[in-house]
PDB file of C-alpha atoms and ligand atoms in Angstrom:
ATOM      1  CA  MET A 221     -12.222   0.686   5.531  1.00 91.00           C
ATOM      2  CA  TYR A 222     -12.989  -0.284   1.951  1.00 98.00           C
ATOM      3  CA  THR A 223     -15.710   1.125  -0.292  1.00 98.00           C
ATOM      4  CA  LEU A 224     -17.131  -1.179  -2.937  1.00 98.00           C
ATOM      5  CA  HIS A 225     -18.990   0.177  -5.938  1.00 98.00           C
ATOM      6  CA  TYR A 226     -21.154  -2.755  -6.926  1.00 98.00           C
ATOM      7  CA  SER A 227     -24.187  -3.999  -8.762  1.00 98.00           C
ATOM      8  CA  PRO A 228     -26.161  -6.988  -7.428  1.00 98.00           C
ATOM      9  CA  GLY A 229     -25.087 -10.329  -8.888  1.00 97.00           C
ATOM     10  CA  SER A 230     -22.456  -8.787 -11.181  1.00 98.00           C
ATOM     11  CA  ALA A 231     -18.668  -9.212 -11.156  1.00 98.00           C
ATOM     12  CA  SER A 232     -18.576  -7.190  -7.953  1.00 98.00           C
ATOM     13  CA  MET A 233     -20.102 -10.213  -6.230  1.00 98.00           C
ATOM     14  CA  LEU A 234     -16.704 -11.864  -5.789  1.00 98.00           C
ATOM     15  CA  VAL A 235     -15.229  -8.793  -4.116  1.00 98.00           C
ATOM     16  CA  HIS A 236     -18.282  -8.396  -1.893  1.00 98.00           C
ATOM     17  CA  LEU A 237     -18.118 -12.075  -0.924  1.00 98.00           C
ATOM     18  CA  LEU A 238     -14.456 -11.701   0.003  1.00 98.00           C
ATOM     19  CA  LEU A 239     -15.107  -8.633   2.137  1.00 98.00           C
ATOM     20  CA  LEU A 240     -17.749 -10.641   4.000  1.00 98.00           C
ATOM     21  CA  GLU A 241     -15.512 -13.722   4.307  1.00 98.00           C
ATOM     22  CA  ILE A 242     -12.654 -11.614   5.622  1.00 98.00           C
ATOM     23  CA  GLY A 243     -14.880  -9.574   7.926  1.00 97.00           C
ATOM     24  CA  ALA A 244     -13.278  -6.371   6.630  1.00 97.00           C
ATOM     25  CA  PRO A 245     -15.166  -3.137   7.414  1.00 97.00           C
ATOM     26  CA  HIS A 246     -16.613  -1.771   4.191  1.00 98.00           C
ATOM     27  CA  GLU A 247     -19.220   0.513   2.701  1.00 98.00           C
ATOM     28  CA  LEU A 248     -21.282  -0.345  -0.339  1.00 98.00           C
ATOM     29  CA  ARG A 249     -22.231   2.072  -3.117  1.00 98.00           C
ATOM     30  CA  ARG A 250     -24.687   0.670  -5.603  1.00 98.00           C
ATOM     31  CA  VAL A 251     -24.129   1.486  -9.278  1.00 98.00           C
ATOM     32  CA  ASP A 252     -27.381   1.296 -11.244  1.00 98.00           C
ATOM     33  CA  LEU A 253     -26.192  -0.404 -14.438  1.00 97.00           C
ATOM     34  CA  ASP A 254     -29.675  -0.370 -16.001  1.00 97.00           C
ATOM     35  CA  ALA A 255     -29.784   3.420 -15.609  1.00 98.00           C
ATOM     36  CA  GLY A 256     -26.273   3.736 -17.102  1.00 98.00           C
ATOM     37  CA  ALA A 257     -24.733   5.064 -13.859  1.00 98.00           C
ATOM     38  CA  GLN A 258     -21.479   3.306 -14.790  1.00 98.00           C
ATOM     39  CA  ARG A 259     -21.047   5.923 -17.526  1.00 98.00           C
ATOM     40  CA  ASP A 260     -21.546   8.950 -15.262  1.00 98.00           C
ATOM     41  CA  PRO A 261     -18.445  11.161 -15.449  1.00 98.00           C
ATOM     42  CA  ALA A 262     -17.987  10.912 -11.677  1.00 98.00           C
ATOM     43  CA  TYR A 263     -17.947   7.100 -11.859  1.00 98.00           C
ATOM     44  CA  LEU A 264     -15.686   7.080 -14.928  1.00 98.00           C
ATOM     45  CA  ARG A 265     -13.135   9.030 -12.915  1.00 98.00           C
ATOM     46  CA  LEU A 266     -13.017   6.043 -10.538  1.00 98.00           C
ATOM     47  CA  ASN A 267     -13.216   3.344 -13.194  1.00 98.00           C
ATOM     48  CA  PRO A 268     -12.414   4.515 -16.739  1.00 98.00           C
ATOM     49  CA  GLY A 269     -13.808   1.276 -18.196  1.00 97.00           C
ATOM     50  CA  GLY A 270     -17.266   2.123 -16.874  1.00 98.00           C
ATOM     51  CA  VAL A 271     -17.758  -1.276 -15.247  1.00 97.00           C
ATOM     52  CA  VAL A 272     -18.215  -2.663 -11.774  1.00 98.00           C
ATOM     53  CA  PRO A 273     -16.556  -3.459  -9.458  1.00 98.00           C
ATOM     54  CA  THR A 274     -14.483  -0.565  -8.215  1.00 98.00           C
ATOM     55  CA  LEU A 275     -12.929  -0.924  -4.779  1.00 98.00           C
ATOM     56  CA  ILE A 276     -11.582   2.093  -2.941  1.00 98.00           C
ATOM     57  CA  VAL A 277      -8.461   0.926  -1.151  1.00 98.00           C
ATOM     58  CA  ASP A 278      -6.788   3.395   1.205  1.00 96.00           C
ATOM     59  CA  GLY A 279      -8.520   6.193  -0.692  1.00 96.00           C
ATOM     60  CA  ALA A 280      -7.467   5.012  -4.174  1.00 98.00           C
ATOM     61  CA  PRO A 281      -9.899   3.530  -6.708  1.00 98.00           C
ATOM     62  CA  CYS A 282      -8.861   0.074  -7.916  1.00 98.00           C
ATOM     63  CA  TRP A 283     -10.578  -2.166 -10.456  1.00 98.00           C
ATOM     64  CA  GLU A 284     -10.531  -5.569 -12.216  1.00 98.00           C
ATOM     65  CA  THR A 285     -12.315  -8.274 -10.268  1.00 98.00           C
ATOM     66  CA  ALA A 286      -9.523 -10.836 -10.228  1.00 98.00           C
ATOM     67  CA  ALA A 287      -6.912  -8.258  -9.229  1.00 98.00           C
ATOM     68  CA  LEU A 288      -9.135  -7.084  -6.381  1.00 98.00           C
ATOM     69  CA  ALA A 289      -9.657 -10.663  -5.238  1.00 98.00           C
ATOM     70  CA  LEU A 290      -5.917 -11.374  -5.277  1.00 98.00           C
ATOM     71  CA  LEU A 291      -5.285  -8.108  -3.426  1.00 98.00           C
ATOM     72  CA  LEU A 292      -7.826  -8.801  -0.678  1.00 98.00           C
ATOM     73  CA  ALA A 293      -6.532 -12.332  -0.140  1.00 98.00           C
ATOM     74  CA  GLU A 294      -2.995 -10.924   0.097  1.00 97.00           C
ATOM     75  CA  ARG A 295      -3.923  -8.098   2.473  1.00 98.00           C
ATOM     76  CA  HIS A 296      -5.866 -10.436   4.775  1.00 98.00           C
ATOM     77  CA  PRO A 297      -3.873 -13.681   4.949  1.00 97.00           C
ATOM     78  CA  GLU A 298      -5.535 -14.539   8.271  1.00 97.00           C
ATOM     79  CA  ALA A 299      -8.714 -15.355   6.325  1.00 97.00           C
ATOM     80  CA  GLY A 300      -6.867 -18.344   4.848  1.00 97.00           C
ATOM     81  CA  LEU A 301      -8.455 -17.926   1.427  1.00 98.00           C
ATOM     82  CA  ALA A 302      -5.223 -18.253  -0.562  1.00 98.00           C
ATOM     83  CA  PRO A 303      -2.169 -20.446  -0.177  1.00 97.00           C
ATOM     84  CA  PRO A 304       0.737 -18.322   1.107  1.00 96.00           C
ATOM     85  CA  PRO A 305       3.464 -17.307  -1.388  1.00 94.00           C
ATOM     86  CA  SER A 306       5.878 -19.945  -0.120  1.00 93.00           C
ATOM     87  CA  SER A 307       3.362 -22.781  -0.271  1.00 95.00           C
ATOM     88  CA  PRO A 308       3.497 -25.486  -2.981  1.00 93.00           C
ATOM     89  CA  ALA A 309      -0.168 -24.775  -3.808  1.00 95.00           C
ATOM     90  CA  ARG A 310       0.605 -21.140  -4.706  1.00 97.00           C
ATOM     91  CA  ALA A 311       1.391 -21.824  -8.365  1.00 97.00           C
ATOM     92  CA  HIS A 312      -1.883 -23.639  -8.910  1.00 97.00           C
ATOM     93  CA  TYR A 313      -3.777 -20.923  -7.067  1.00 98.00           C
ATOM     94  CA  LEU A 314      -2.396 -18.270  -9.425  1.00 98.00           C
ATOM     95  CA  GLN A 315      -2.890 -20.543 -12.418  1.00 98.00           C
ATOM     96  CA  TRP A 316      -6.605 -21.062 -11.727  1.00 98.00           C
ATOM     97  CA  MET A 317      -7.217 -17.427 -10.810  1.00 98.00           C
ATOM     98  CA  LEU A 318      -5.678 -16.290 -14.091  1.00 98.00           C
ATOM     99  CA  TYR A 319      -7.491 -18.996 -16.037  1.00 98.00           C
ATOM    100  CA  LEU A 320     -10.838 -17.819 -14.661  1.00 98.00           C
ATOM    101  CA  ALA A 321      -9.929 -14.187 -15.297  1.00 98.00           C
ATOM    102  CA  ASN A 322      -8.413 -14.606 -18.760  1.00 97.00           C
ATOM    103  CA  SER A 323     -10.350 -17.464 -20.316  1.00 97.00           C
ATOM    104  CA  LEU A 324     -13.705 -17.880 -18.602  1.00 98.00           C
ATOM    105  CA  GLN A 325     -14.843 -14.439 -17.426  1.00 98.00           C
ATOM    106  CA  PRO A 326     -14.202 -12.737 -20.821  1.00 98.00           C
ATOM    107  CA  ALA A 327     -16.333 -15.396 -22.513  1.00 98.00           C
ATOM    108  CA  PHE A 328     -19.203 -14.370 -20.245  1.00 98.00           C
ATOM    109  CA  ARG A 329     -18.687 -10.774 -21.330  1.00 96.00           C
ATOM    110  CA  TRP A 330     -19.199 -11.920 -24.957  1.00 97.00           C
ATOM    111  CA  TRP A 331     -22.228 -13.966 -23.860  1.00 97.00           C
ATOM    112  CA  PHE A 332     -23.910 -11.027 -22.108  1.00 96.00           C
ATOM    113  CA  TYR A 333     -22.614  -8.232 -24.387  1.00 95.00           C
ATOM    114  CA  PRO A 334     -21.992  -9.716 -27.854  1.00 95.00           C
ATOM    115  CA  GLU A 335     -21.585  -6.203 -29.347  1.00 93.00           C
ATOM    116  CA  ALA A 336     -22.901  -7.449 -32.683  1.00 96.00           C
ATOM    117  CA  GLU A 337     -26.203  -7.970 -34.472  1.00 96.00           C
ATOM    118  CA  GLY A 338     -27.884 -10.817 -36.337  1.00 97.00           C
ATOM    119  CA  ALA A 339     -25.691 -13.615 -37.646  1.00 97.00           C
ATOM    120  CA  GLU A 340     -22.562 -12.011 -36.255  1.00 97.00           C
ATOM    121  CA  ALA A 341     -24.103 -11.956 -32.761  1.00 97.00           C
ATOM    122  CA  GLU A 342     -25.108 -15.605 -33.169  1.00 97.00           C
ATOM    123  CA  ALA A 343     -21.510 -16.481 -34.009  1.00 98.00           C
ATOM    124  CA  VAL A 344     -20.194 -14.557 -30.989  1.00 97.00           C
ATOM    125  CA  LEU A 345     -22.699 -16.295 -28.692  1.00 98.00           C
ATOM    126  CA  ALA A 346     -21.826 -19.722 -30.087  1.00 98.00           C
ATOM    127  CA  ALA A 347     -18.111 -19.078 -29.566  1.00 98.00           C
ATOM    128  CA  ALA A 348     -18.730 -17.791 -26.042  1.00 98.00           C
ATOM    129  CA  ARG A 349     -20.795 -20.856 -25.218  1.00 98.00           C
ATOM    130  CA  ARG A 350     -18.077 -23.193 -26.528  1.00 98.00           C
ATOM    131  CA  ARG A 351     -15.448 -21.366 -24.471  1.00 98.00           C
ATOM    132  CA  ILE A 352     -17.588 -21.451 -21.309  1.00 98.00           C
ATOM    133  CA  GLU A 353     -18.471 -25.128 -21.635  1.00 98.00           C
ATOM    134  CA  ALA A 354     -14.830 -26.032 -22.292  1.00 98.00           C
ATOM    135  CA  ALA A 355     -13.943 -24.275 -19.041  1.00 98.00           C
ATOM    136  CA  TRP A 356     -16.602 -26.260 -17.172  1.00 98.00           C
ATOM    137  CA  ASP A 357     -15.094 -29.461 -18.616  1.00 98.00           C
ATOM    138  CA  ARG A 358     -11.664 -28.443 -17.381  1.00 98.00           C
ATOM    139  CA  LEU A 359     -12.782 -27.370 -13.915  1.00 98.00           C
ATOM    140  CA  ASP A 360     -14.975 -30.427 -13.458  1.00 98.00           C
ATOM    141  CA  ALA A 361     -12.048 -32.674 -14.356  1.00 98.00           C
ATOM    142  CA  GLN A 362      -9.815 -30.837 -11.889  1.00 98.00           C
ATOM    143  CA  LEU A 363     -12.385 -31.282  -9.122  1.00 98.00           C
ATOM    144  CA  ALA A 364     -12.816 -34.974  -9.950  1.00 98.00           C
ATOM    145  CA  ALA A 365      -9.047 -35.484  -9.797  1.00 97.00           C
ATOM    146  CA  GLY A 366      -8.257 -33.379  -6.750  1.00 94.00           C
ATOM    147  CA  GLY A 367     -11.395 -31.939  -5.106  1.00 92.00           C
ATOM    148  CA  PRO A 368     -13.565 -31.267  -3.268  1.00 97.00           C
ATOM    149  CA  HIS A 369     -12.324 -27.714  -3.924  1.00 98.00           C
ATOM    150  CA  VAL A 370     -10.346 -26.538  -6.939  1.00 98.00           C
ATOM    151  CA  LEU A 371      -7.125 -26.512  -4.905  1.00 98.00           C
ATOM    152  CA  GLY A 372      -7.998 -29.617  -2.911  1.00 97.00           C
ATOM    153  CA  GLU A 373      -9.256 -29.847   0.649  1.00 96.00           C
ATOM    154  CA  ARG A 374      -9.362 -26.158   1.424  1.00 96.00           C
ATOM    155  CA  CYS A 375     -11.823 -23.623   0.089  1.00 97.00           C
ATOM    156  CA  SER A 376     -10.043 -20.695  -1.567  1.00 98.00           C
ATOM    157  CA  VAL A 377     -10.764 -17.547  -3.557  1.00 98.00           C
ATOM    158  CA  VAL A 378     -10.742 -19.753  -6.665  1.00 98.00           C
ATOM    159  CA  ASP A 379     -13.873 -21.593  -5.505  1.00 98.00           C
ATOM    160  CA  LEU A 380     -15.716 -18.361  -4.748  1.00 98.00           C
ATOM    161  CA  TYR A 381     -14.727 -16.959  -8.137  1.00 98.00           C
ATOM    162  CA  ALA A 382     -15.724 -20.151  -9.976  1.00 98.00           C
ATOM    163  CA  THR A 383     -19.088 -20.209  -8.184  1.00 98.00           C
ATOM    164  CA  MET A 384     -19.886 -16.608  -9.096  1.00 98.00           C
ATOM    165  CA  LEU A 385     -19.158 -17.496 -12.728  1.00 98.00           C
ATOM    166  CA  MET A 386     -21.228 -20.683 -12.470  1.00 98.00           C
ATOM    167  CA  ARG A 387     -24.137 -18.575 -11.262  1.00 98.00           C
ATOM    168  CA  TRP A 388     -23.911 -16.479 -14.402  1.00 98.00           C
ATOM    169  CA  SER A 389     -24.514 -19.618 -16.484  1.00 98.00           C
ATOM    170  CA  ARG A 390     -27.833 -20.394 -14.783  1.00 98.00           C
ATOM    171  CA  LYS A 391     -29.933 -19.425 -17.813  1.00 98.00           C
ATOM    172  CA  MET A 392     -27.587 -20.865 -20.440  1.00 98.00           C
ATOM    173  CA  PRO A 393     -28.575 -23.936 -22.456  1.00 98.00           C
ATOM    174  CA  ARG A 394     -26.179 -26.010 -20.299  1.00 98.00           C
ATOM    175  CA  PRO A 395     -25.736 -24.366 -16.894  1.00 98.00           C
ATOM    176  CA  ALA A 396     -22.557 -25.225 -15.007  1.00 98.00           C
ATOM    177  CA  THR A 397     -24.531 -27.304 -12.529  1.00 98.00           C
ATOM    178  CA  GLU A 398     -24.995 -29.942 -15.242  1.00 98.00           C
ATOM    179  CA  TRP A 399     -21.386 -30.881 -14.492  1.00 98.00           C
ATOM    180  CA  PRO A 400     -21.591 -33.044 -11.332  1.00 98.00           C
ATOM    181  CA  GLN A 401     -18.418 -31.887  -9.611  1.00 98.00           C
ATOM    182  CA  LEU A 402     -19.266 -28.261 -10.306  1.00 98.00           C
ATOM    183  CA  ALA A 403     -22.754 -28.745  -8.865  1.00 98.00           C
ATOM    184  CA  ALA A 404     -21.187 -30.176  -5.715  1.00 98.00           C
ATOM    185  CA  LEU A 405     -18.769 -27.254  -5.448  1.00 98.00           C
ATOM    186  CA  ALA A 406     -21.586 -24.736  -5.940  1.00 98.00           C
ATOM    187  CA  GLY A 407     -23.514 -26.461  -3.135  1.00 98.00           C
ATOM    188  CA  ARG A 408     -20.544 -26.103  -0.807  1.00 98.00           C
ATOM    189  CA  VAL A 409     -20.002 -22.422  -1.575  1.00 98.00           C
ATOM    190  CA  LYS A 410     -23.715 -21.612  -1.360  1.00 98.00           C
ATOM    191  CA  ALA A 411     -23.784 -23.132   2.131  1.00 97.00           C
ATOM    192  CA  ARG A 412     -21.211 -20.637   3.362  1.00 97.00           C
ATOM    193  CA  PRO A 413     -22.575 -17.849   5.593  1.00 97.00           C
ATOM    194  CA  SER A 414     -20.888 -15.242   3.360  1.00 97.00           C
ATOM    195  CA  TRP A 415     -22.917 -16.377   0.340  1.00 98.00           C
ATOM    196  CA  GLN A 416     -26.146 -16.221   2.289  1.00 97.00           C
ATOM    197  CA  ARG A 417     -25.357 -12.796   3.729  1.00 98.00           C
ATOM    198  CA  LEU A 418     -24.462 -11.476   0.298  1.00 98.00           C
ATOM    199  CA  TYR A 419     -27.813 -12.701  -1.066  1.00 98.00           C
ATOM    200  CA  ALA A 420     -29.635 -10.877   1.736  1.00 98.00           C
ATOM    201  CA  ILE A 421     -27.642  -7.654   1.323  1.00 98.00           C
ATOM    202  CA  GLU A 422     -27.748  -7.575  -2.489  1.00 98.00           C
ATOM    203  CA  GLY A 423     -31.393  -8.698  -2.550  1.00 98.00           C
ATOM    204  CA  LEU A 424     -30.648 -11.714  -4.771  1.00 98.00           C
ATOM    205  CA  THR A 425     -33.129 -14.565  -5.065  1.00 97.00           C
ATOM    206  CA  GLU A 426     -32.227 -16.602  -8.160  1.00 97.00           C
ATOM    207  CA  TRP A 427     -29.897 -19.597  -7.814  1.00 97.00           C
ATOM    208  CA  ALA A 428     -30.123 -19.355  -3.994  1.00 89.00           C
TER     209      ALA A 428
HETATM  210  N1  LIG B  43     -12.810  -7.166 -16.514  1.00 82.74           N
HETATM  211  C1  LIG B  43     -13.757  -6.437 -15.691  1.00 82.74           C
HETATM  212  C2  LIG B  43     -15.153  -6.684 -16.265  1.00 82.74           C
HETATM  213  C3  LIG B  43     -16.235  -6.106 -15.368  1.00 82.74           C
HETATM  214  C4  LIG B  43     -17.593  -6.163 -16.040  1.00 82.74           C
HETATM  215  O1  LIG B  43     -17.739  -6.589 -17.215  1.00 82.74           O
HETATM  216  N2  LIG B  43     -18.608  -5.732 -15.280  1.00 82.74           N
HETATM  217  C5  LIG B  43     -19.940  -5.707 -15.832  1.00 82.74           C
HETATM  218  C6  LIG B  43     -20.937  -6.331 -14.851  1.00 82.74           C
HETATM  219  S1  LIG B  43     -20.602  -8.066 -14.604  1.00 82.74           S
HETATM  220  C7  LIG B  43     -20.381  -4.264 -16.016  1.00 82.74           C
HETATM  221  O2  LIG B  43     -20.048  -3.420 -15.230  1.00 82.74           O
HETATM  222  N3  LIG B  43     -21.158  -4.025 -17.069  1.00 82.74           N
HETATM  223  C8  LIG B  43     -21.714  -2.731 -17.353  1.00 82.74           C
HETATM  224  C9  LIG B  43     -21.314  -2.228 -18.714  1.00 82.74           C
HETATM  225  O3  LIG B  43     -20.462  -2.844 -19.375  1.00 82.74           O
HETATM  226  O4  LIG B  43     -21.896  -1.232 -19.118  1.00 82.74           O
HETATM  227  C10 LIG B  43     -13.645  -6.921 -14.250  1.00 82.74           C
HETATM  228  O5  LIG B  43     -13.412  -8.105 -14.054  1.00 82.74           O
HETATM  229  O6  LIG B  43     -13.766  -6.108 -13.328  1.00 82.74           O
END
């Protein structure tokens, strides 16, 4: 049994999607980010960064979205959401997971939380936008060369991760869906029962 501390539509979405894909028994605990519940001392004891997600695994709190996604795929290989360690696709799987985690997701953090004012904030937002759009260029090219999923024929954690991040761009000047291959990938992921169940459970409506 896992327990996921989550907030609708946030980074916890990937972990929630994976729990649904895998069919792993889990409980959900909503963290009200608008009310600042992520900074409650009790929550900070679980996640000292004061962010979601936190996943309780065998009684221990674990955090960092990408790490949780890698962990779930590893603990539940029967779900077939990651190439096995011995497979030739493994290197590219890790490469794209780390690219999304290190290059793309942090740029969204700057976009949503520039931690600056005035002209400095404008500069942070412009840099974040450049970084995000460069990532869409790279992912779109990968899909054009070897799609329909990022790793080829089979849907993997990478596609779910990329689609969560694409969703975050929906109100940006150039949302990810302006890139044709990315729009096609988003359509495929959104058609999955896990995506639709997550929308119902988290009460999401935008970008359905
Ligand atoms: N690197 C962390 C970032 C998580 C993160 O930034 N979560 C956001 C929601 S998408 C959050 O909890 N924000 C609340 C806050 O910063 O106060 C991860 O991937 O888990």
